[in-house]
Amino acid sequence: MGFCTLYRRVQIHTGERFRTSAHPGERSRYHQSNTVERHSYRVGGIMVWAGISLGSYTDLHVFQGGTLTGVRYRDAIIDPYVQPYAGAIGNDFNLMDDNARPHRAVTVEEYLEGLGLER
């Protein structure tokens, strides 16, 4: 039957991550045929950001690894990219995001308020 196809299932966590389980029960979970040696090295990743509006868009910006925090979001995205873009759009500019924690951090909220930018 191959690789325990009868018991295989996929668990989707967020749409970006998934895990495949191939064990029918607790007794066979750690059986040698069901385990794979793996080395985990945290080499980082990339973060991408782009802005769009009805009549225009920004370039796609790529940032090297690390975790996105409120401070990094403010310093690496809002200050160099959002603020000039908002100035080009004018008084009708309204910043929209996906409510991720870094986007809603107190430091970001205070910074946007100081710039006079609305959400």
PDB file of C-alpha atoms in Angstrom:
ATOM      1  CA  MET A   1       0.000   0.000   0.000  1.00  0.00           C
ATOM      2  CA  GLY A   2       3.019   2.283   0.112  1.00  0.00           C
ATOM      3  CA  PHE A   3       3.594   5.020   2.662  1.00  0.00           C
ATOM      4  CA  CYS A   4       0.640   4.361   4.953  1.00  0.00           C
ATOM      5  CA  THR A   5      -1.697   6.103   2.530  1.00  0.00           C
ATOM      6  CA  LEU A   6      -4.666   4.805   4.456  1.00  0.00           C
ATOM      7  CA  TYR A   7      -3.761   6.946   7.492  1.00  0.00           C
ATOM      8  CA  ARG A   8      -2.322   9.994   5.779  1.00  0.00           C
ATOM      9  CA  ARG A   9      -4.010  13.313   6.476  1.00  0.00           C
ATOM     10  CA  VAL A  10      -3.061  16.951   5.964  1.00  0.00           C
ATOM     11  CA  GLN A  11      -3.698  19.535   8.669  1.00  0.00           C
ATOM     12  CA  ILE A  12      -3.803  23.093   7.336  1.00  0.00           C
ATOM     13  CA  HIS A  13      -2.959  25.643  10.004  1.00  0.00           C
ATOM     14  CA  THR A  14      -2.890  29.024   8.258  1.00  0.00           C
ATOM     15  CA  GLY A  15      -2.864  28.464   4.528  1.00  0.00           C
ATOM     16  CA  GLU A  16       0.900  28.884   4.487  1.00  0.00           C
ATOM     17  CA  ARG A  17       1.898  26.019   6.726  1.00  0.00           C
ATOM     18  CA  PHE A  18       0.824  22.410   6.672  1.00  0.00           C
ATOM     19  CA  ARG A  19       1.835  19.187   8.325  1.00  0.00           C
ATOM     20  CA  THR A  20       1.439  15.661   7.045  1.00  0.00           C
ATOM     21  CA  SER A  21       0.849  12.937   9.597  1.00  0.00           C
ATOM     22  CA  ALA A  22       1.340   9.309   8.672  1.00  0.00           C
ATOM     23  CA  HIS A  23       0.718   7.341  11.858  1.00  0.00           C
ATOM     24  CA  PRO A  24      -2.397   5.320  12.655  1.00  0.00           C
ATOM     25  CA  GLY A  25      -1.835   5.433  16.401  1.00  0.00           C
ATOM     26  CA  GLU A  26       0.506   6.167  19.258  1.00  0.00           C
ATOM     27  CA  ARG A  27       2.374   2.859  18.939  1.00  0.00           C
ATOM     28  CA  SER A  28       3.640   3.490  15.413  1.00  0.00           C
ATOM     29  CA  ARG A  29       4.295   7.222  15.687  1.00  0.00           C
ATOM     30  CA  TYR A  30       7.993   6.823  16.421  1.00  0.00           C
ATOM     31  CA  HIS A  31       8.543   3.626  14.442  1.00  0.00           C
ATOM     32  CA  GLN A  32      11.652   3.886  12.277  1.00  0.00           C
ATOM     33  CA  SER A  33       9.642   3.585   9.049  1.00  0.00           C
ATOM     34  CA  ASN A  34       7.562   6.638  10.039  1.00  0.00           C
ATOM     35  CA  THR A  35      10.380   8.984  11.070  1.00  0.00           C
ATOM     36  CA  VAL A  36      12.736  11.097   9.007  1.00  0.00           C
ATOM     37  CA  GLU A  37      15.928  12.667  10.329  1.00  0.00           C
ATOM     38  CA  ARG A  38      15.881  16.385   9.815  1.00  0.00           C
ATOM     39  CA  HIS A  39      18.284  19.200  10.615  1.00  0.00           C
ATOM     40  CA  SER A  40      16.756  22.547  11.368  1.00  0.00           C
ATOM     41  CA  TYR A  41      18.934  25.564  10.766  1.00  0.00           C
ATOM     42  CA  ARG A  42      17.283  28.918  11.166  1.00  0.00           C
ATOM     43  CA  VAL A  43      18.676  30.639   8.102  1.00  0.00           C
ATOM     44  CA  GLY A  44      16.000  33.310   8.068  1.00  0.00           C
ATOM     45  CA  GLY A  45      13.784  34.315   5.247  1.00  0.00           C
ATOM     46  CA  ILE A  46      12.549  37.348   3.449  1.00  0.00           C
ATOM     47  CA  MET A  47       9.749  39.804   4.024  1.00  0.00           C
ATOM     48  CA  VAL A  48       8.023  41.477   1.095  1.00  0.00           C
ATOM     49  CA  TRP A  49       5.827  44.555   1.115  1.00  0.00           C
ATOM     50  CA  ALA A  50       3.995  46.572  -1.514  1.00  0.00           C
ATOM     51  CA  GLY A  51       1.326  49.264  -1.453  1.00  0.00           C
ATOM     52  CA  ILE A  52      -1.612  49.597  -3.823  1.00  0.00           C
ATOM     53  CA  SER A  53      -4.305  52.169  -4.351  1.00  0.00           C
ATOM     54  CA  LEU A  54      -7.011  52.769  -6.912  1.00  0.00           C
ATOM     55  CA  GLY A  55      -4.831  54.669  -9.346  1.00  0.00           C
ATOM     56  CA  SER A  56      -1.293  53.601  -8.495  1.00  0.00           C
ATOM     57  CA  TYR A  57       0.995  51.230  -6.639  1.00  0.00           C
ATOM     58  CA  THR A  58       4.425  51.112  -5.039  1.00  0.00           C
ATOM     59  CA  ASP A  59       7.286  48.876  -6.040  1.00  0.00           C
ATOM     60  CA  LEU A  60       7.653  45.523  -4.337  1.00  0.00           C
ATOM     61  CA  HIS A  61      10.169  45.897  -1.522  1.00  0.00           C
ATOM     62  CA  VAL A  62      12.123  42.912  -0.230  1.00  0.00           C
ATOM     63  CA  PHE A  63      13.636  42.906   3.271  1.00  0.00           C
ATOM     64  CA  GLN A  64      16.111  40.335   4.562  1.00  0.00           C
ATOM     65  CA  GLY A  65      14.967  37.977   7.327  1.00  0.00           C
ATOM     66  CA  GLY A  66      14.093  38.627  10.889  1.00  0.00           C
ATOM     67  CA  THR A  67      10.827  39.059  12.691  1.00  0.00           C
ATOM     68  CA  LEU A  68       8.481  41.885  11.861  1.00  0.00           C
ATOM     69  CA  THR A  69       7.917  43.909  15.015  1.00  0.00           C
ATOM     70  CA  GLY A  70       6.075  47.171  15.482  1.00  0.00           C
ATOM     71  CA  VAL A  71       9.361  49.075  15.578  1.00  0.00           C
ATOM     72  CA  ARG A  72      10.662  47.372  12.426  1.00  0.00           C
ATOM     73  CA  TYR A  73       7.354  47.992  10.642  1.00  0.00           C
ATOM     74  CA  ARG A  74       7.539  51.671  11.584  1.00  0.00           C
ATOM     75  CA  ASP A  75      11.210  52.107  10.665  1.00  0.00           C
ATOM     76  CA  ALA A  76      11.463  49.864   7.587  1.00  0.00           C
ATOM     77  CA  ILE A  77       8.045  50.317   5.960  1.00  0.00           C
ATOM     78  CA  ILE A  78       6.005  53.260   7.219  1.00  0.00           C
ATOM     79  CA  ASP A  79       8.766  55.846   7.423  1.00  0.00           C
ATOM     80  CA  PRO A  80      10.545  55.246   4.084  1.00  0.00           C
ATOM     81  CA  TYR A  81       7.611  54.017   1.956  1.00  0.00           C
ATOM     82  CA  VAL A  82       4.173  54.834   3.367  1.00  0.00           C
ATOM     83  CA  GLN A  83       4.853  58.417   4.401  1.00  0.00           C
ATOM     84  CA  PRO A  84       6.137  59.592   0.964  1.00  0.00           C
ATOM     85  CA  TYR A  85       3.368  57.677  -0.810  1.00  0.00           C
ATOM     86  CA  ALA A  86       0.758  59.266   1.454  1.00  0.00           C
ATOM     87  CA  GLY A  87       2.174  62.691   0.625  1.00  0.00           C
ATOM     88  CA  ALA A  88       1.852  61.962  -3.089  1.00  0.00           C
ATOM     89  CA  ILE A  89      -1.779  60.819  -2.730  1.00  0.00           C
ATOM     90  CA  GLY A  90      -2.824  63.797  -0.611  1.00  0.00           C
ATOM     91  CA  ASN A  91      -5.608  64.297   1.924  1.00  0.00           C
ATOM     92  CA  ASP A  92      -7.619  61.331   0.633  1.00  0.00           C
ATOM     93  CA  PHE A  93      -4.940  58.844   1.749  1.00  0.00           C
ATOM     94  CA  ASN A  94      -6.197  56.091   4.065  1.00  0.00           C
ATOM     95  CA  LEU A  95      -3.845  53.341   5.271  1.00  0.00           C
ATOM     96  CA  MET A  96      -5.369  49.863   5.302  1.00  0.00           C
ATOM     97  CA  ASP A  97      -3.675  46.731   6.606  1.00  0.00           C
ATOM     98  CA  ASP A  98      -4.543  43.227   7.733  1.00  0.00           C
ATOM     99  CA  ASN A  99      -4.628  43.933  11.507  1.00  0.00           C
ATOM    100  CA  ALA A 100      -1.494  41.889  12.181  1.00  0.00           C
ATOM    101  CA  ARG A 101       0.059  42.592  15.577  1.00  0.00           C
ATOM    102  CA  PRO A 102       3.020  44.606  14.235  1.00  0.00           C
ATOM    103  CA  HIS A 103       0.620  46.805  12.264  1.00  0.00           C
ATOM    104  CA  ARG A 104      -1.401  47.558  15.409  1.00  0.00           C
ATOM    105  CA  ALA A 105       1.466  48.073  17.858  1.00  0.00           C
ATOM    106  CA  VAL A 106       1.262  51.136  20.098  1.00  0.00           C
ATOM    107  CA  THR A 107       4.476  52.547  18.612  1.00  0.00           C
ATOM    108  CA  VAL A 108       2.974  52.333  15.128  1.00  0.00           C
ATOM    109  CA  GLU A 109      -0.345  53.881  16.209  1.00  0.00           C
ATOM    110  CA  GLU A 110       1.424  56.806  17.890  1.00  0.00           C
ATOM    111  CA  TYR A 111       3.725  57.309  14.902  1.00  0.00           C
ATOM    112  CA  LEU A 112       0.841  57.361  12.415  1.00  0.00           C
ATOM    113  CA  GLU A 113      -1.098  59.762  14.627  1.00  0.00           C
ATOM    114  CA  GLY A 114       1.942  62.058  14.770  1.00  0.00           C
ATOM    115  CA  LEU A 115       2.148  62.017  10.969  1.00  0.00           C
ATOM    116  CA  GLY A 116      -1.561  62.724  10.657  1.00  0.00           C
ATOM    117  CA  LEU A 117      -2.237  59.500   8.739  1.00  0.00           C
ATOM    118  CA  GLU A 118      -5.608  57.803   9.135  1.00  0.00           C
ATOM    119  CA  ARG A 119      -6.572  54.163   9.034  1.00  0.00           C
TER     120      ARG A 119
END
